PDB file of N, CA and C in Angstrom:
ATOM      1  N   LEU A 133     104.321  99.677  84.222  1.00 52.00           N
ATOM      2  CA  LEU A 133     103.704 100.407  83.136  1.00 52.00           C
ATOM      3  C   LEU A 133     103.761  99.552  81.878  1.00 52.00           C
ATOM      4  N   SER A 134     102.744  98.789  81.706  1.00 60.00           N
ATOM      5  CA  SER A 134     102.681  97.889  80.556  1.00 60.00           C
ATOM      6  C   SER A 134     101.424  98.179  79.759  1.00 60.00           C
ATOM      7  N   PRO A 135     101.554  98.802  78.590  1.00 64.00           N
ATOM      8  CA  PRO A 135     100.376  99.083  77.772  1.00 64.00           C
ATOM      9  C   PRO A 135      99.600  97.803  77.471  1.00 64.00           C
ATOM     10  N   GLY A 136      98.293  97.880  77.619  1.00 66.00           N
ATOM     11  CA  GLY A 136      97.452  96.738  77.318  1.00 66.00           C
ATOM     12  C   GLY A 136      97.294  95.744  78.452  1.00 66.00           C
ATOM     13  N   ALA A 137      98.067  95.898  79.504  1.00 70.00           N
ATOM     14  CA  ALA A 137      97.952  94.986  80.650  1.00 70.00           C
ATOM     15  C   ALA A 137      96.708  95.343  81.452  1.00 70.00           C
ATOM     16  N   ASN A 138      96.011  94.331  81.921  1.00 79.00           N
ATOM     17  CA  ASN A 138      94.822  94.566  82.736  1.00 79.00           C
ATOM     18  C   ASN A 138      95.177  94.279  84.198  1.00 79.00           C
ATOM     19  N   VAL A 139      95.919  95.192  84.772  1.00 86.00           N
ATOM     20  CA  VAL A 139      96.446  95.024  86.122  1.00 86.00           C
ATOM     21  C   VAL A 139      95.331  94.906  87.153  1.00 86.00           C
ATOM     22  N   VAL A 140      94.299  95.705  87.017  1.00 91.00           N
ATOM     23  CA  VAL A 140      93.213  95.707  88.003  1.00 91.00           C
ATOM     24  C   VAL A 140      92.507  94.362  88.027  1.00 91.00           C
ATOM     25  N   ALA A 141      92.221  93.793  86.871  1.00 92.00           N
ATOM     26  CA  ALA A 141      91.560  92.483  86.823  1.00 92.00           C
ATOM     27  C   ALA A 141      92.443  91.414  87.452  1.00 92.00           C
ATOM     28  N   ASP A 142      93.749  91.488  87.185  1.00 92.00           N
ATOM     29  CA  ASP A 142      94.677  90.523  87.786  1.00 92.00           C
ATOM     30  C   ASP A 142      94.701  90.670  89.305  1.00 92.00           C
ATOM     31  N   LEU A 143      94.703  91.903  89.775  1.00 95.00           N
ATOM     32  CA  LEU A 143      94.725  92.144  91.220  1.00 95.00           C
ATOM     33  C   LEU A 143      93.395  91.730  91.866  1.00 95.00           C
ATOM     34  N   ASP A 144      92.292  91.995  91.183  1.00 95.00           N
ATOM     35  CA  ASP A 144      90.982  91.542  91.676  1.00 95.00           C
ATOM     36  C   ASP A 144      91.002  90.028  91.900  1.00 95.00           C
ATOM     37  N   LYS A 145      91.547  89.320  90.938  1.00 95.00           N
ATOM     38  CA  LYS A 145      91.616  87.857  91.023  1.00 95.00           C
ATOM     39  C   LYS A 145      92.502  87.426  92.192  1.00 95.00           C
ATOM     40  N   LYS A 146      93.653  88.059  92.328  1.00 96.00           N
ATOM     41  CA  LYS A 146      94.588  87.720  93.407  1.00 96.00           C
ATOM     42  C   LYS A 146      93.966  88.030  94.778  1.00 96.00           C
ATOM     43  N   ALA A 147      93.252  89.141  94.881  1.00 97.00           N
ATOM     44  CA  ALA A 147      92.583  89.491  96.136  1.00 97.00           C
ATOM     45  C   ALA A 147      91.555  88.424  96.508  1.00 97.00           C
ATOM     46  N   ALA A 148      90.766  87.996  95.536  1.00 96.00           N
ATOM     47  CA  ALA A 148      89.756  86.959  95.785  1.00 96.00           C
ATOM     48  C   ALA A 148      90.420  85.655  96.219  1.00 96.00           C
ATOM     49  N   GLU A 149      91.539  85.313  95.582  1.00 96.00           N
ATOM     50  CA  GLU A 149      92.275  84.099  95.955  1.00 96.00           C
ATOM     51  C   GLU A 149      92.781  84.160  97.389  1.00 96.00           C
ATOM     52  N   ASN A 150      93.002  85.383  97.882  1.00 96.00           N
ATOM     53  CA  ASN A 150      93.478  85.573  99.250  1.00 96.00           C
ATOM     54  C   ASN A 150      92.343  85.818 100.240  1.00 96.00           C
ATOM     55  N   GLY A 151      91.113  85.591  99.794  1.00 96.00           N
ATOM     56  CA  GLY A 151      89.964  85.691 100.683  1.00 96.00           C
ATOM     57  C   GLY A 151      89.477  87.097 100.955  1.00 96.00           C
ATOM     58  N   LEU A 152      89.881  88.065 100.142  1.00 97.00           N
ATOM     59  CA  LEU A 152      89.450  89.448 100.333  1.00 97.00           C
ATOM     60  C   LEU A 152      88.177  89.713  99.552  1.00 97.00           C
ATOM     61  N   GLN A 153      87.321  90.553 100.115  1.00 96.00           N
ATOM     62  CA  GLN A 153      86.047  90.880  99.473  1.00 96.00           C
ATOM     63  C   GLN A 153      86.071  92.320  98.989  1.00 96.00           C
ATOM     64  N   LYS A 154      85.717  92.500  97.727  1.00 95.00           N
ATOM     65  CA  LYS A 154      85.683  93.833  97.135  1.00 95.00           C
ATOM     66  C   LYS A 154      84.741  94.739  97.919  1.00 95.00           C
ATOM     67  N   GLY A 155      85.227  95.908  98.289  1.00 94.00           N
ATOM     68  CA  GLY A 155      84.424  96.870  99.026  1.00 94.00           C
ATOM     69  C   GLY A 155      84.376  96.618 100.517  1.00 94.00           C
ATOM     70  N   VAL A 156      84.907  95.486 100.970  1.00 96.00           N
ATOM     71  CA  VAL A 156      84.910  95.145 102.395  1.00 96.00           C
ATOM     72  C   VAL A 156      86.347  95.100 102.910  1.00 96.00           C
ATOM     73  N   SER A 157      87.152  94.234 102.327  1.00 97.00           N
ATOM     74  CA  SER A 157      88.553  94.107 102.742  1.00 97.00           C
ATOM     75  C   SER A 157      89.519  94.372 101.581  1.00 97.00           C
ATOM     76  N   TYR A 158      88.951  94.709 100.435  1.00 98.00           N
ATOM     77  CA  TYR A 158      89.732  95.061  99.242  1.00 98.00           C
ATOM     78  C   TYR A 158      89.077  96.293  98.629  1.00 98.00           C
ATOM     79  N   HIS A 159      89.799  97.407  98.637  1.00 97.00           N
ATOM     80  CA  HIS A 159      89.232  98.697  98.246  1.00 97.00           C
ATOM     81  C   HIS A 159      89.870  99.195  96.960  1.00 97.00           C
ATOM     82  N   ASN A 160      89.042  99.559  95.994  1.00 97.00           N
ATOM     83  CA  ASN A 160      89.488 100.036  94.693  1.00 97.00           C
ATOM     84  C   ASN A 160      89.012 101.476  94.537  1.00 97.00           C
ATOM     85  N   VAL A 161      89.962 102.427  94.467  1.00 97.00           N
ATOM     86  CA  VAL A 161      89.620 103.844  94.383  1.00 97.00           C
ATOM     87  C   VAL A 161      90.179 104.406  93.084  1.00 97.00           C
ATOM     88  N   SER A 162      89.308 104.979  92.265  1.00 95.00           N
ATOM     89  CA  SER A 162      89.740 105.666  91.047  1.00 95.00           C
ATOM     90  C   SER A 162      89.996 107.121  91.406  1.00 95.00           C
ATOM     91  N   MET A 163      91.252 107.514  91.330  1.00 96.00           N
ATOM     92  CA  MET A 163      91.634 108.838  91.786  1.00 96.00           C
ATOM     93  C   MET A 163      91.150 109.918  90.828  1.00 96.00           C
ATOM     94  N   GLY A 164      90.824 111.046  91.396  1.00 92.00           N
ATOM     95  CA  GLY A 164      90.323 112.208  90.672  1.00 92.00           C
ATOM     96  C   GLY A 164      89.788 113.175  91.697  1.00 92.00           C
ATOM     97  N   GLN A 165      89.087 114.173  91.253  1.00 91.00           N
ATOM     98  CA  GLN A 165      88.594 115.222  92.137  1.00 91.00           C
ATOM     99  C   GLN A 165      87.784 114.659  93.305  1.00 91.00           C
ATOM    100  N   GLY A 166      88.220 114.976  94.521  1.00 92.00           N
ATOM    101  CA  GLY A 166      87.510 114.578  95.727  1.00 92.00           C
ATOM    102  C   GLY A 166      87.805 113.173  96.217  1.00 92.00           C
ATOM    103  N   GLN A 167      88.509 112.390  95.431  1.00 96.00           N
ATOM    104  CA  GLN A 167      88.759 111.002  95.816  1.00 96.00           C
ATOM    105  C   GLN A 167      89.909 110.851  96.806  1.00 96.00           C
ATOM    106  N   ASP A 168      90.648 111.932  97.045  1.00 96.00           N
ATOM    107  CA  ASP A 168      91.718 111.870  98.033  1.00 96.00           C
ATOM    108  C   ASP A 168      91.171 111.560  99.415  1.00 96.00           C
ATOM    109  N   ILE A 169      90.002 112.080  99.739  1.00 96.00           N
ATOM    110  CA  ILE A 169      89.378 111.833 101.050  1.00 96.00           C
ATOM    111  C   ILE A 169      88.956 110.370 101.152  1.00 96.00           C
ATOM    112  N   VAL A 170      88.364 109.859 100.087  1.00 97.00           N
ATOM    113  CA  VAL A 170      87.955 108.445 100.045  1.00 97.00           C
ATOM    114  C   VAL A 170      89.184 107.554 100.173  1.00 97.00           C
ATOM    115  N   ALA A 171      90.235 107.887  99.431  1.00 97.00           N
ATOM    116  CA  ALA A 171      91.462 107.086  99.456  1.00 97.00           C
ATOM    117  C   ALA A 171      92.069 107.051 100.851  1.00 97.00           C
ATOM    118  N   MET A 172      92.148 108.197 101.511  1.00 97.00           N
ATOM    119  CA  MET A 172      92.747 108.247 102.852  1.00 97.00           C
ATOM    120  C   MET A 172      91.922 107.447 103.853  1.00 97.00           C
ATOM    121  N   SER A 173      90.621 107.486 103.719  1.00 97.00           N
ATOM    122  CA  SER A 173      89.757 106.702 104.604  1.00 97.00           C
ATOM    123  C   SER A 173      89.992 105.204 104.392  1.00 97.00           C
ATOM    124  N   CYS A 174      90.056 104.796 103.143  1.00 98.00           N
ATOM    125  CA  CYS A 174      90.316 103.382 102.834  1.00 98.00           C
ATOM    126  C   CYS A 174      91.692 102.961 103.336  1.00 98.00           C
ATOM    127  N   LEU A 175      92.682 103.814 103.146  1.00 98.00           N
ATOM    128  CA  LEU A 175      94.040 103.500 103.601  1.00 98.00           C
ATOM    129  C   LEU A 175      94.106 103.342 105.113  1.00 98.00           C
ATOM    130  N   GLU A 176      93.434 104.225 105.823  1.00 97.00           N
ATOM    131  CA  GLU A 176      93.447 104.155 107.288  1.00 97.00           C
ATOM    132  C   GLU A 176      92.825 102.845 107.770  1.00 97.00           C
ATOM    133  N   THR A 177      91.693 102.483 107.198  1.00 97.00           N
ATOM    134  CA  THR A 177      91.036 101.232 107.557  1.00 97.00           C
ATOM    135  C   THR A 177      91.918 100.035 107.194  1.00 97.00           C
ATOM    136  N   ALA A 178      92.478 100.080 106.014  1.00 98.00           N
ATOM    137  CA  ALA A 178      93.306  98.978 105.531  1.00 98.00           C
ATOM    138  C   ALA A 178      94.562  98.804 106.373  1.00 98.00           C
ATOM    139  N   HIS A 179      95.183  99.894 106.722  1.00 98.00           N
ATOM    140  CA  HIS A 179      96.410  99.883 107.532  1.00 98.00           C
ATOM    141  C   HIS A 179      96.165  99.203 108.885  1.00 98.00           C
ATOM    142  N   ARG A 180      95.026  99.462 109.472  1.00 97.00           N
ATOM    143  CA  ARG A 180      94.710  98.910 110.798  1.00 97.00           C
ATOM    144  C   ARG A 180      94.189  97.470 110.738  1.00 97.00           C
ATOM    145  N   ASN A 181      93.499  97.136 109.643  1.00 97.00           N
ATOM    146  CA  ASN A 181      92.798  95.847 109.583  1.00 97.00           C
ATOM    147  C   ASN A 181      93.369  94.846 108.589  1.00 97.00           C
ATOM    148  N   GLY A 182      94.439  95.196 107.913  1.00 97.00           N
ATOM    149  CA  GLY A 182      95.064  94.246 106.991  1.00 97.00           C
ATOM    150  C   GLY A 182      94.366  94.104 105.661  1.00 97.00           C
ATOM    151  N   HIS A 183      93.730  95.175 105.203  1.00 98.00           N
ATOM    152  CA  HIS A 183      93.057  95.143 103.906  1.00 98.00           C
ATOM    153  C   HIS A 183      94.039  95.505 102.793  1.00 98.00           C
ATOM    154  N   TRP A 184      93.584  95.345 101.578  1.00 98.00           N
ATOM    155  CA  TRP A 184      94.319  95.776 100.390  1.00 98.00           C
ATOM    156  C   TRP A 184      93.613  96.990  99.801  1.00 98.00           C
ATOM    157  N   VAL A 185      94.407  97.934  99.265  1.00 98.00           N
ATOM    158  CA  VAL A 185      93.871  99.123  98.598  1.00 98.00           C
ATOM    159  C   VAL A 185      94.585  99.284  97.269  1.00 98.00           C
ATOM    160  N   ILE A 186      93.804  99.511  96.211  1.00 97.00           N
ATOM    161  CA  ILE A 186      94.394  99.878  94.929  1.00 97.00           C
ATOM    162  C   ILE A 186      93.920 101.290  94.589  1.00 97.00           C
ATOM    163  N   LEU A 187      94.881 102.159  94.338  1.00 97.00           N
ATOM    164  CA  LEU A 187      94.604 103.540  93.946  1.00 97.00           C
ATOM    165  C   LEU A 187      94.918 103.657  92.460  1.00 97.00           C
ATOM    166  N   ASN A 188      93.885 103.863  91.666  1.00 95.00           N
ATOM    167  CA  ASN A 188      94.025 103.917  90.212  1.00 95.00           C
ATOM    168  C   ASN A 188      94.252 105.340  89.715  1.00 95.00           C
ATOM    169  N   ASN A 189      95.109 105.469  88.731  1.00 94.00           N
ATOM    170  CA  ASN A 189      95.358 106.746  88.053  1.00 94.00           C
ATOM    171  C   ASN A 189      95.909 107.822  88.994  1.00 94.00           C
ATOM    172  N   VAL A 190      96.891 107.456  89.786  1.00 95.00           N
ATOM    173  CA  VAL A 190      97.451 108.408  90.750  1.00 95.00           C
ATOM    174  C   VAL A 190      98.124 109.597  90.064  1.00 95.00           C
ATOM    175  N   HIS A 191      98.472 109.464  88.796  1.00 94.00           N
ATOM    176  CA  HIS A 191      99.074 110.579  88.058  1.00 94.00           C
ATOM    177  C   HIS A 191      98.139 111.781  87.965  1.00 94.00           C
ATOM    178  N   LEU A 192      96.844 111.562  88.186  1.00 95.00           N
ATOM    179  CA  LEU A 192      95.875 112.659  88.118  1.00 95.00           C
ATOM    180  C   LEU A 192      95.945 113.586  89.334  1.00 95.00           C
ATOM    181  N   MET A 193      96.646 113.154  90.390  1.00 95.00           N
ATOM    182  CA  MET A 193      96.698 113.937  91.632  1.00 95.00           C
ATOM    183  C   MET A 193      98.137 114.044  92.145  1.00 95.00           C
ATOM    184  N   PRO A 194      99.026 114.647  91.370  1.00 93.00           N
ATOM    185  CA  PRO A 194     100.439 114.670  91.761  1.00 93.00           C
ATOM    186  C   PRO A 194     100.716 115.397  93.075  1.00 93.00           C
ATOM    187  N   LYS A 195     100.001 116.464  93.359  1.00 93.00           N
ATOM    188  CA  LYS A 195     100.231 117.185  94.623  1.00 93.00           C
ATOM    189  C   LYS A 195      99.820 116.331  95.816  1.00 93.00           C
ATOM    190  N   TRP A 196      98.747 115.575  95.681  1.00 95.00           N
ATOM    191  CA  TRP A 196      98.271 114.716  96.765  1.00 95.00           C
ATOM    192  C   TRP A 196      99.243 113.574  97.039  1.00 95.00           C
ATOM    193  N   LEU A 197     100.013 113.173  96.036  1.00 96.00           N
ATOM    194  CA  LEU A 197     100.958 112.069  96.229  1.00 96.00           C
ATOM    195  C   LEU A 197     102.006 112.378  97.296  1.00 96.00           C
ATOM    196  N   ILE A 198     102.300 113.643  97.499  1.00 95.00           N
ATOM    197  CA  ILE A 198     103.230 114.034  98.570  1.00 95.00           C
ATOM    198  C   ILE A 198     102.604 113.703  99.924  1.00 95.00           C
ATOM    199  N   GLU A 199     101.319 113.996 100.065  1.00 96.00           N
ATOM    200  CA  GLU A 199     100.588 113.649 101.289  1.00 96.00           C
ATOM    201  C   GLU A 199     100.522 112.134 101.468  1.00 96.00           C
ATOM    202  N   LEU A 200     100.281 111.416 100.378  1.00 97.00           N
ATOM    203  CA  LEU A 200     100.238 109.949 100.430  1.00 97.00           C
ATOM    204  C   LEU A 200     101.577 109.397 100.898  1.00 97.00           C
ATOM    205  N   GLU A 201     102.658 109.916 100.355  1.00 96.00           N
ATOM    206  CA  GLU A 201     103.986 109.445 100.740  1.00 96.00           C
ATOM    207  C   GLU A 201     104.221 109.645 102.244  1.00 96.00           C
ATOM    208  N   LYS A 202     103.840 110.797 102.764  1.00 96.00           N
ATOM    209  CA  LYS A 202     103.993 111.069 104.201  1.00 96.00           C
ATOM    210  C   LYS A 202     103.147 110.107 105.028  1.00 96.00           C
ATOM    211  N   LYS A 203     101.925 109.862 104.590  1.00 97.00           N
ATOM    212  CA  LYS A 203     101.024 108.966 105.319  1.00 97.00           C
ATOM    213  C   LYS A 203     101.576 107.546 105.342  1.00 97.00           C
ATOM    214  N   LEU A 204     102.100 107.081 104.222  1.00 97.00           N
ATOM    215  CA  LEU A 204     102.676 105.736 104.175  1.00 97.00           C
ATOM    216  C   LEU A 204     103.915 105.639 105.065  1.00 97.00           C
ATOM    217  N   ASP A 205     104.693 106.722 105.130  1.00 96.00           N
ATOM    218  CA  ASP A 205     105.843 106.759 106.051  1.00 96.00           C
ATOM    219  C   ASP A 205     105.373 106.664 107.501  1.00 96.00           C
ATOM    220  N   GLU A 206     104.289 107.370 107.831  1.00 97.00           N
ATOM    221  CA  GLU A 206     103.715 107.298 109.188  1.00 97.00           C
ATOM    222  C   GLU A 206     103.280 105.870 109.513  1.00 97.00           C
ATOM    223  N   TYR A 207     102.611 105.232 108.572  1.00 97.00           N
ATOM    224  CA  TYR A 207     102.173 103.858 108.780  1.00 97.00           C
ATOM    225  C   TYR A 207     103.370 102.935 109.023  1.00 97.00           C
ATOM    226  N   GLY A 208     104.438 103.171 108.265  1.00 95.00           N
ATOM    227  CA  GLY A 208     105.645 102.361 108.434  1.00 95.00           C
ATOM    228  C   GLY A 208     106.258 102.544 109.808  1.00 95.00           C
ATOM    229  N   ALA A 209     106.290 103.778 110.287  1.00 96.00           N
ATOM    230  CA  ALA A 209     106.861 104.066 111.608  1.00 96.00           C
ATOM    231  C   ALA A 209     105.977 103.505 112.719  1.00 96.00           C
ATOM    232  N   GLU A 210     104.671 103.597 112.521  1.00 95.00           N
ATOM    233  CA  GLU A 210     103.701 103.132 113.525  1.00 95.00           C
ATOM    234  C   GLU A 210     103.608 101.608 113.536  1.00 95.00           C
ATOM    235  N   GLY A 211     103.754 101.026 112.355  1.00 96.00           N
ATOM    236  CA  GLY A 211     103.597  99.582 112.217  1.00 96.00           C
ATOM    237  C   GLY A 211     102.203  99.257 111.716  1.00 96.00           C
ATOM    238  N   SER A 212     102.126  98.772 110.511  1.00 96.00           N
ATOM    239  CA  SER A 212     100.843  98.413 109.898  1.00 96.00           C
ATOM    240  C   SER A 212     100.546  96.944 110.137  1.00 96.00           C
ATOM    241  N   HIS A 213      99.299  96.598 109.945  1.00 97.00           N
ATOM    242  CA  HIS A 213      98.893  95.197 109.970  1.00 97.00           C
ATOM    243  C   HIS A 213      99.732  94.442 108.944  1.00 97.00           C
ATOM    244  N   GLU A 214     100.122  93.237 109.266  1.00 97.00           N
ATOM    245  CA  GLU A 214     101.028  92.479 108.381  1.00 97.00           C
ATOM    246  C   GLU A 214     100.426  92.162 107.015  1.00 97.00           C
ATOM    247  N   LYS A 215      99.111  92.183 106.888  1.00 97.00           N
ATOM    248  CA  LYS A 215      98.476  91.870 105.605  1.00 97.00           C
ATOM    249  C   LYS A 215      98.128  93.117 104.786  1.00 97.00           C
ATOM    250  N   PHE A 216      98.399  94.310 105.328  1.00 98.00           N
ATOM    251  CA  PHE A 216      98.127  95.575 104.639  1.00 98.00           C
ATOM    252  C   PHE A 216      98.949  95.675 103.357  1.00 98.00           C
ATOM    253  N   ARG A 217      98.269  96.001 102.250  1.00 98.00           N
ATOM    254  CA  ARG A 217      98.941  96.200 100.970  1.00 98.00           C
ATOM    255  C   ARG A 217      98.342  97.407 100.262  1.00 98.00           C
ATOM    256  N   VAL A 218      99.200  98.147  99.540  1.00 97.00           N
ATOM    257  CA  VAL A 218      98.764  99.275  98.723  1.00 97.00           C
ATOM    258  C   VAL A 218      99.325  99.070  97.318  1.00 97.00           C
ATOM    259  N   PHE A 219      98.470  99.223  96.327  1.00 97.00           N
ATOM    260  CA  PHE A 219      98.850  99.103  94.925  1.00 97.00           C
ATOM    261  C   PHE A 219      98.466 100.393  94.223  1.00 97.00           C
ATOM    262  N   LEU A 220      99.291 100.831  93.301  1.00 95.00           N
ATOM    263  CA  LEU A 220      99.045 102.073  92.571  1.00 95.00           C
ATOM    264  C   LEU A 220      99.079 101.800  91.073  1.00 95.00           C
ATOM    265  N   THR A 221      98.171 102.444  90.328  1.00 93.00           N
ATOM    266  CA  THR A 221      98.262 102.433  88.876  1.00 93.00           C
ATOM    267  C   THR A 221      98.431 103.872  88.416  1.00 93.00           C
ATOM    268  N   SER A 222      99.122 104.027  87.282  1.00 91.00           N
ATOM    269  CA  SER A 222      99.403 105.366  86.786  1.00 91.00           C
ATOM    270  C   SER A 222      99.792 105.317  85.322  1.00 91.00           C
ATOM    271  N   ASP A 223      99.529 106.404  84.646  1.00 90.00           N
ATOM    272  CA  ASP A 223     100.159 106.628  83.352  1.00 90.00           C
ATOM    273  C   ASP A 223     101.558 107.146  83.644  1.00 90.00           C
ATOM    274  N   PRO A 224     102.461 107.082  82.672  1.00 89.00           N
ATOM    275  CA  PRO A 224     103.804 107.638  82.904  1.00 89.00           C
ATOM    276  C   PRO A 224     103.706 109.110  83.301  1.00 89.00           C
ATOM    277  N   SER A 225     104.495 109.494  84.311  1.00 91.00           N
ATOM    278  CA  SER A 225     104.466 110.875  84.787  1.00 91.00           C
ATOM    279  C   SER A 225     105.739 111.192  85.534  1.00 91.00           C
ATOM    280  N   ASN A 226     106.285 112.360  85.287  1.00 92.00           N
ATOM    281  CA  ASN A 226     107.469 112.819  86.015  1.00 92.00           C
ATOM    282  C   ASN A 226     107.077 113.453  87.345  1.00 92.00           C
ATOM    283  N   ALA A 227     105.798 113.609  87.613  1.00 91.00           N
ATOM    284  CA  ALA A 227     105.332 114.297  88.816  1.00 91.00           C
ATOM    285  C   ALA A 227     105.151 113.347  90.001  1.00 91.00           C
ATOM    286  N   ILE A 228     105.376 112.062  89.811  1.00 93.00           N
ATOM    287  CA  ILE A 228     105.219 111.098  90.913  1.00 93.00           C
ATOM    288  C   ILE A 228     106.483 111.132  91.757  1.00 93.00           C
ATOM    289  N   PRO A 229     106.337 111.386  93.068  1.00 92.00           N
ATOM    290  CA  PRO A 229     107.525 111.445  93.945  1.00 92.00           C
ATOM    291  C   PRO A 229     108.304 110.130  93.930  1.00 92.00           C
ATOM    292  N   ILE A 230     109.612 110.247  93.977  1.00 91.00           N
ATOM    293  CA  ILE A 230     110.501 109.071  93.967  1.00 91.00           C
ATOM    294  C   ILE A 230     110.136 108.112  95.095  1.00 91.00           C
ATOM    295  N   GLY A 231     109.803 108.637  96.263  1.00 90.00           N
ATOM    296  CA  GLY A 231     109.462 107.788  97.416  1.00 90.00           C
ATOM    297  C   GLY A 231     108.237 106.927  97.183  1.00 90.00           C
ATOM    298  N   ILE A 232     107.356 107.351  96.303  1.00 91.00           N
ATOM    299  CA  ILE A 232     106.164 106.573  95.958  1.00 91.00           C
ATOM    300  C   ILE A 232     106.532 105.444  95.005  1.00 91.00           C
ATOM    301  N   LEU A 233     107.481 105.721  94.125  1.00 86.00           N
ATOM    302  CA  LEU A 233     107.881 104.701  93.158  1.00 86.00           C
ATOM    303  C   LEU A 233     108.574 103.566  93.859  1.00 86.00           C
TER     304      LEU A 233
END
């Protein structure tokens, strides 16, 4: 949580350096109404194929973060592709589950 930091641009650059293509093997989802379905679809694909996913503004969906935490635990138990990565951006919030942090 660094005010003024452009984390997404830095991550975009790092993804490109690692040969990932935006929208193909690197997925950027801005969280909000209805985006939980999009996020879960991207996560499932990424988990199996070694993609990167960035979920922006997760503080907007605190109840869904419980579902996200469970899904990430499932992926860990099942075994994800070794190149699978998930990145989260958020404003400060007490509603983010400890397991997500």
